[in-house]
PDB file of C-alpha atoms in Angstrom:
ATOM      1  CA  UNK A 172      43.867 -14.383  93.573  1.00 46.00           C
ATOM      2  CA  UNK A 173      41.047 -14.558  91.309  1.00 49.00           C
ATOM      3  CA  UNK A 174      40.409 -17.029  88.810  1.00 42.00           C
ATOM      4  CA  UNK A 175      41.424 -15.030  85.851  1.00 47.00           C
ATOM      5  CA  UNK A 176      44.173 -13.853  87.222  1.00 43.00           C
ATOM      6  CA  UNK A 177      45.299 -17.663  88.449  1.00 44.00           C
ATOM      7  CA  UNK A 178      44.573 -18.641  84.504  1.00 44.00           C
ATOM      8  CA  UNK A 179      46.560 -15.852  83.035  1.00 43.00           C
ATOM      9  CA  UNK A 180      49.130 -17.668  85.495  1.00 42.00           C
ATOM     10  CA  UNK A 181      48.812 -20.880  84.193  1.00 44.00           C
ATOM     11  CA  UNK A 182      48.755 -19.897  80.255  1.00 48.00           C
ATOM     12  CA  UNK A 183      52.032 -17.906  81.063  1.00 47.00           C
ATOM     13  CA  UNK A 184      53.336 -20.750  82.617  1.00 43.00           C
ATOM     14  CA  UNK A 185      52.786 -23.243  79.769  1.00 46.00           C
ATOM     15  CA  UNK A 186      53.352 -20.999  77.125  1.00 49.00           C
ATOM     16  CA  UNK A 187      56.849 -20.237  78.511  1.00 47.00           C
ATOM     17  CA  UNK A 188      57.450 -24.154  79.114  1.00 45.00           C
ATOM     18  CA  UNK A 189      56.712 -24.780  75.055  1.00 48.00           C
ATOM     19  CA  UNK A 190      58.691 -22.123  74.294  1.00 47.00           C
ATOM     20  CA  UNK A 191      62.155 -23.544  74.100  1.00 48.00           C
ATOM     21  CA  UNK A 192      60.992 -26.838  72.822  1.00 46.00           C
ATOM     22  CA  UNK A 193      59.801 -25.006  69.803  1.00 47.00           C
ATOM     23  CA  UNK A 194      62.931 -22.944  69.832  1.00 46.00           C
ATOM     24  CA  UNK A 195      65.063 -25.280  69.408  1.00 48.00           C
ATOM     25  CA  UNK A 196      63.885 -26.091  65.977  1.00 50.00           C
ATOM     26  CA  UNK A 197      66.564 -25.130  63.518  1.00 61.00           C
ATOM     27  CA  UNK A 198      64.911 -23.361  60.731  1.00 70.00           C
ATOM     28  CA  UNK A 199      66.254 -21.029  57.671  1.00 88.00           C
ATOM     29  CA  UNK A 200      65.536 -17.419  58.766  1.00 93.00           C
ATOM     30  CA  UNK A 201      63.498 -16.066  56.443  1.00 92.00           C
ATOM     31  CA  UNK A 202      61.991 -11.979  56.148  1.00 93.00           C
ATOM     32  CA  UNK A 203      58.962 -12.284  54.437  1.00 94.00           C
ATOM     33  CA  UNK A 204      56.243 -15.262  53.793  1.00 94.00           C
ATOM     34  CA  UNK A 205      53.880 -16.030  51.117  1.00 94.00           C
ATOM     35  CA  UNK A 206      50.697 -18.467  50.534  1.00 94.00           C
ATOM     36  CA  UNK A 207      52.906 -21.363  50.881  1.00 95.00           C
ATOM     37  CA  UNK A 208      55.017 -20.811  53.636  1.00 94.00           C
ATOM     38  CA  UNK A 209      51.592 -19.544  55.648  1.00 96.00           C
ATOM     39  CA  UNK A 210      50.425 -23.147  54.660  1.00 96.00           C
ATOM     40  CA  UNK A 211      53.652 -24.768  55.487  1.00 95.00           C
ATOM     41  CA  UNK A 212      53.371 -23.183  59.085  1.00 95.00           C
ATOM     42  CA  UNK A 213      50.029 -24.323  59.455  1.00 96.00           C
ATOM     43  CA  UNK A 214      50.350 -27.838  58.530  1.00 96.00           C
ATOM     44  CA  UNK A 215      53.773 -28.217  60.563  1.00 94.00           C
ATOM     45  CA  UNK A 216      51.596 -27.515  63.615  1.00 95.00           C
ATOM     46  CA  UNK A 217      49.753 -30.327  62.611  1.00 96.00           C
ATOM     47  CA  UNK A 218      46.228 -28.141  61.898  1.00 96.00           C
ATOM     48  CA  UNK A 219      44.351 -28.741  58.656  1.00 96.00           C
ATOM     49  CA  UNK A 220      44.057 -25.682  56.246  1.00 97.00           C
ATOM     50  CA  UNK A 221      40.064 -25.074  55.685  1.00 97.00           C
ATOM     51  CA  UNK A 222      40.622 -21.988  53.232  1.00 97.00           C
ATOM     52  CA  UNK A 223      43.000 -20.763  50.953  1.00 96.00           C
ATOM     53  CA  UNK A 224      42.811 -17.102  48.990  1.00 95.00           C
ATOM     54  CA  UNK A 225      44.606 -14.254  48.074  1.00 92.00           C
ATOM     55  CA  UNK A 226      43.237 -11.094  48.030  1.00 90.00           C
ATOM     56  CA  UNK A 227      43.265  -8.853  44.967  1.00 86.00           C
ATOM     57  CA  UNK A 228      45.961  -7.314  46.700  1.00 83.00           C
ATOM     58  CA  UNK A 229      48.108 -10.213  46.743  1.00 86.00           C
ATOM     59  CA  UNK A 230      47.132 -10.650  50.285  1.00 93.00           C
ATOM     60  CA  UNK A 231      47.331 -14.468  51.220  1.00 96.00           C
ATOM     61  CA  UNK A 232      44.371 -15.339  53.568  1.00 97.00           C
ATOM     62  CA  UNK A 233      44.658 -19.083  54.687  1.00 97.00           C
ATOM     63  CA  UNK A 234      41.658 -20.186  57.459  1.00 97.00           C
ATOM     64  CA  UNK A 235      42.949 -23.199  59.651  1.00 97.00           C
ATOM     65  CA  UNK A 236      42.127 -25.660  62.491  1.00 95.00           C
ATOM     66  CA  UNK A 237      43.362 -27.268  65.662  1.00 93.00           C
ATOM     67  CA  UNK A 238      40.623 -29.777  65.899  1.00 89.00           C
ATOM     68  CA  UNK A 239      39.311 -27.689  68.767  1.00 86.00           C
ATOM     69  CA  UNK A 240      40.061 -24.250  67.301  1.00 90.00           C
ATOM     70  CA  UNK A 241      39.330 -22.197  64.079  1.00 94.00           C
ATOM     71  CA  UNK A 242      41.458 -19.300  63.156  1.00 96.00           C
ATOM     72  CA  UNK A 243      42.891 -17.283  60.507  1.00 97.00           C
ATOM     73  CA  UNK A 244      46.477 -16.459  59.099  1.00 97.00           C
ATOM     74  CA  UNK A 245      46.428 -12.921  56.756  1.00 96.00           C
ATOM     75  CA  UNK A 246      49.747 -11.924  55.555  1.00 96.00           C
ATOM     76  CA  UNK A 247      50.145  -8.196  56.130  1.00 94.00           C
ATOM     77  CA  UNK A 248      52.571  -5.937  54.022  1.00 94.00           C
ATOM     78  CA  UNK A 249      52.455  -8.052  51.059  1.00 93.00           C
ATOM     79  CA  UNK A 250      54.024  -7.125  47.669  1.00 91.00           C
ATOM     80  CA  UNK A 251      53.657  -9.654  44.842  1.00 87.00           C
ATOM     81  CA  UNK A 252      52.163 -12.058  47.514  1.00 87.00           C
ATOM     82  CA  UNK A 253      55.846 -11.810  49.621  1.00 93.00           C
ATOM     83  CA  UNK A 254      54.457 -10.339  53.072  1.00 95.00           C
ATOM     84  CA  UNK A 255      56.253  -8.818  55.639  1.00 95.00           C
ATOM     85  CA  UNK A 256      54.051  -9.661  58.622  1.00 95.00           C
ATOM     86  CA  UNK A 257      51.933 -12.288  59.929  1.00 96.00           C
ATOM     87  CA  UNK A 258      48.316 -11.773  61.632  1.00 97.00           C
ATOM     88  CA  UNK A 259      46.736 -14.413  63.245  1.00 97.00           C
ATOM     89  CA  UNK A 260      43.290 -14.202  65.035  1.00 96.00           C
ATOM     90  CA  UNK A 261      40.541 -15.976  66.409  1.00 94.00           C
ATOM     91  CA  UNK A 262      36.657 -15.025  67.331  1.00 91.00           C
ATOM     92  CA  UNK A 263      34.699 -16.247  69.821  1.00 88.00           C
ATOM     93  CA  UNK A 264      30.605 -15.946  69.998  1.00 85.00           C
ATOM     94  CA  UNK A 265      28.839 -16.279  72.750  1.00 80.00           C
ATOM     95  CA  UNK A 266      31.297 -15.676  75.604  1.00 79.00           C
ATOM     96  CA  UNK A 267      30.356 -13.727  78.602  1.00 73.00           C
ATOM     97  CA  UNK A 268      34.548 -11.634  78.240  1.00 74.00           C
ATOM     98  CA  UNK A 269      34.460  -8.557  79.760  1.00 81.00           C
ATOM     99  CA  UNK A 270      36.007  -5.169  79.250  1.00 84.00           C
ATOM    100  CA  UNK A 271      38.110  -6.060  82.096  1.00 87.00           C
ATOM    101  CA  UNK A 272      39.115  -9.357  81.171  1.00 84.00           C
ATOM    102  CA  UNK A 273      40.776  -7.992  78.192  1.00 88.00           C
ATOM    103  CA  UNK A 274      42.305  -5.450  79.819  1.00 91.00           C
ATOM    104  CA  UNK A 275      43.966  -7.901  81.668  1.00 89.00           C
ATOM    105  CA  UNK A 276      45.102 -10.205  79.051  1.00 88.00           C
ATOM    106  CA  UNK A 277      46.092  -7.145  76.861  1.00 91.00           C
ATOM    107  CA  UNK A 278      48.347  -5.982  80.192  1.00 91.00           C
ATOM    108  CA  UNK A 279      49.535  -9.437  81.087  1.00 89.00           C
ATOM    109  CA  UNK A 280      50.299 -10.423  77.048  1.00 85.00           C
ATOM    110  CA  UNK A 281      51.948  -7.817  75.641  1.00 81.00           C
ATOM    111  CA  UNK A 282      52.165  -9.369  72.091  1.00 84.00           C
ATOM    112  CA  UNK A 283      48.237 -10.347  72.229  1.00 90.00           C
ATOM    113  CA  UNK A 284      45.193  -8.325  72.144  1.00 93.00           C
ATOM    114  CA  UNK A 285      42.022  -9.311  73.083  1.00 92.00           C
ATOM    115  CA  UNK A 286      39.186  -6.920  72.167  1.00 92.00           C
ATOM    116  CA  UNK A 287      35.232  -7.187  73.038  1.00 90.00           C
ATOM    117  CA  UNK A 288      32.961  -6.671  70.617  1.00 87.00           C
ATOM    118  CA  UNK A 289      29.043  -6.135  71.085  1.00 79.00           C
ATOM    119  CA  UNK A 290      29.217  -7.918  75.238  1.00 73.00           C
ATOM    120  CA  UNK A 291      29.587 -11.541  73.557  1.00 79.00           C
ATOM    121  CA  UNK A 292      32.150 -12.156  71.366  1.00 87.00           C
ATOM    122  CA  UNK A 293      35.978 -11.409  71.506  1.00 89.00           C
ATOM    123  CA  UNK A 294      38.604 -11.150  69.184  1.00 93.00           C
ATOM    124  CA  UNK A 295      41.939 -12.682  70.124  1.00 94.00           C
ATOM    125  CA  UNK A 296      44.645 -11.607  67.877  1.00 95.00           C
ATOM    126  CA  UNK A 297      48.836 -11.721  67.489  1.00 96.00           C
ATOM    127  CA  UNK A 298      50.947  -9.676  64.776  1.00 95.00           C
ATOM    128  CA  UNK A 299      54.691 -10.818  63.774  1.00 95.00           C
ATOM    129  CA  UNK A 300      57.458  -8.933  62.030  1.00 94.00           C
ATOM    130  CA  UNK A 301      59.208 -10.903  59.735  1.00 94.00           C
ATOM    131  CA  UNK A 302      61.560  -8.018  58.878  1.00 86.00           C
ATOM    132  CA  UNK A 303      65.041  -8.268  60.359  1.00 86.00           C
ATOM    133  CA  UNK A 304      64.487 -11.899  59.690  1.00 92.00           C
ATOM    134  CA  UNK A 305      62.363 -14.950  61.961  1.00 93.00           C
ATOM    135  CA  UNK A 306      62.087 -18.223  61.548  1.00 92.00           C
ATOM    136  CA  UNK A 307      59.052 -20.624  61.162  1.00 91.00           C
ATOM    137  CA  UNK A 308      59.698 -22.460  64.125  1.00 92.00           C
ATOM    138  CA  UNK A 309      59.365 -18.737  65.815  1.00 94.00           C
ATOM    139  CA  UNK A 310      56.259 -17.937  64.030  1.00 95.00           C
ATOM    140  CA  UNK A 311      54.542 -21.834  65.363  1.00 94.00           C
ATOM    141  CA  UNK A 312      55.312 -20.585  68.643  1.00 94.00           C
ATOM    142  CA  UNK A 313      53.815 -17.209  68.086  1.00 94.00           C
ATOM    143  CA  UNK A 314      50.171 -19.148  67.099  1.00 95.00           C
ATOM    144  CA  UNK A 315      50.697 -21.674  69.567  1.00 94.00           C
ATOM    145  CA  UNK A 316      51.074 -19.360  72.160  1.00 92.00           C
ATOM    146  CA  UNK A 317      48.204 -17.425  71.120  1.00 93.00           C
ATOM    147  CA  UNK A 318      46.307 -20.852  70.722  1.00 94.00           C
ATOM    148  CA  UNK A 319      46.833 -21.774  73.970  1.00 92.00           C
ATOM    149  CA  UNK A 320      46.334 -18.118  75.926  1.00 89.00           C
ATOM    150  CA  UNK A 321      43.041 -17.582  73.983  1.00 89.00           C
ATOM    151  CA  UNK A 322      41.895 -21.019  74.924  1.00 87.00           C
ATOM    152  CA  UNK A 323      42.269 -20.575  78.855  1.00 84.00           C
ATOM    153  CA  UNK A 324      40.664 -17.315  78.493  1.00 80.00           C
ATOM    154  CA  UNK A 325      37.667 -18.074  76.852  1.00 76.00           C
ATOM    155  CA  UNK A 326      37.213 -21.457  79.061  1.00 71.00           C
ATOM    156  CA  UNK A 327      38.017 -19.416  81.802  1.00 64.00           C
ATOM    157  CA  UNK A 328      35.242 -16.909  80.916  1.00 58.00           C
ATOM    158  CA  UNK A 329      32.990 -19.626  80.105  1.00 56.00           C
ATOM    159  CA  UNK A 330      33.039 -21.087  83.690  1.00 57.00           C
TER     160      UNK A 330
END
């Protein structure tokens, strides 16, 4: 087994441990989120909000960290700043990710992609529905998950 393929193990492994924890969370289920409940989410998972705007649009942009992390929250399919969908993502610099590393991630997680960009720097990214109705303990676990998956990757990568 190869190393990335032992660390794609190992971040499916933990990611599927958290899971129920965070699921059992009672929260109000809720189809769309604005500015606030973006911030709300971000704070519960004990990160600190760097940057807070709103597009023109009414697009709510919030930039957050996890002391070790930076990465960004956009609501998508906003009207009147109520948005229908969640995007979070994360860029890395300097990393030596291949085309074939993301081709694995992007087969292993179906609900992440990972995309290279210029040979050295990678774009992890997750996208949530809200419509039909989630929760915001569901959407901590989305951004934990893809927290944690983009972390083993990239230290994975770096080794």
């Amino acid at each position: 087994m190869t190393l990335i393929t032992r660390t794609l193990l190992a971040a499916t492994l933990v990611a599927a441990c958290a899971a129920p924890a965070l699921a059992q969370n009672t929260h109000p289920v809720i189809e769309r989120i604005d500015a606030q409940g973006m911030h709300a989410l971000v704070t519960g998972l004990g990160h600190e909000v760097t940057n807070e705007t709103v597009t023109e649009g009414g697009q709510p942009i919030l930039t957050a960290t996890s002391g070790n992390m930076n990465y960004m929250v956009t609501g998508t399919a906003c009207e009147n700043g109520q948005c229908q969908g969640l995007l979070t993502e994360l860029v890395f610099t300097n990393t030596p990710a291949t085309a074939e590393i993301a081709n694995q991630v992007n087969q292993t997680y179906a609900a992440i992609k990972l995309v290279v960009v210029d040979g050295d720097t990678v774009v992890f990214s997750r996208y949530d529905v809200l419509n039909g109705g989630t929760t915001l303990g569901a959407l901590s676990s989305s951004v934990d998950t893809l927290l944690d998956i983009a972390a083993s990757i990239v230290q994975t990568s770096n080794e």
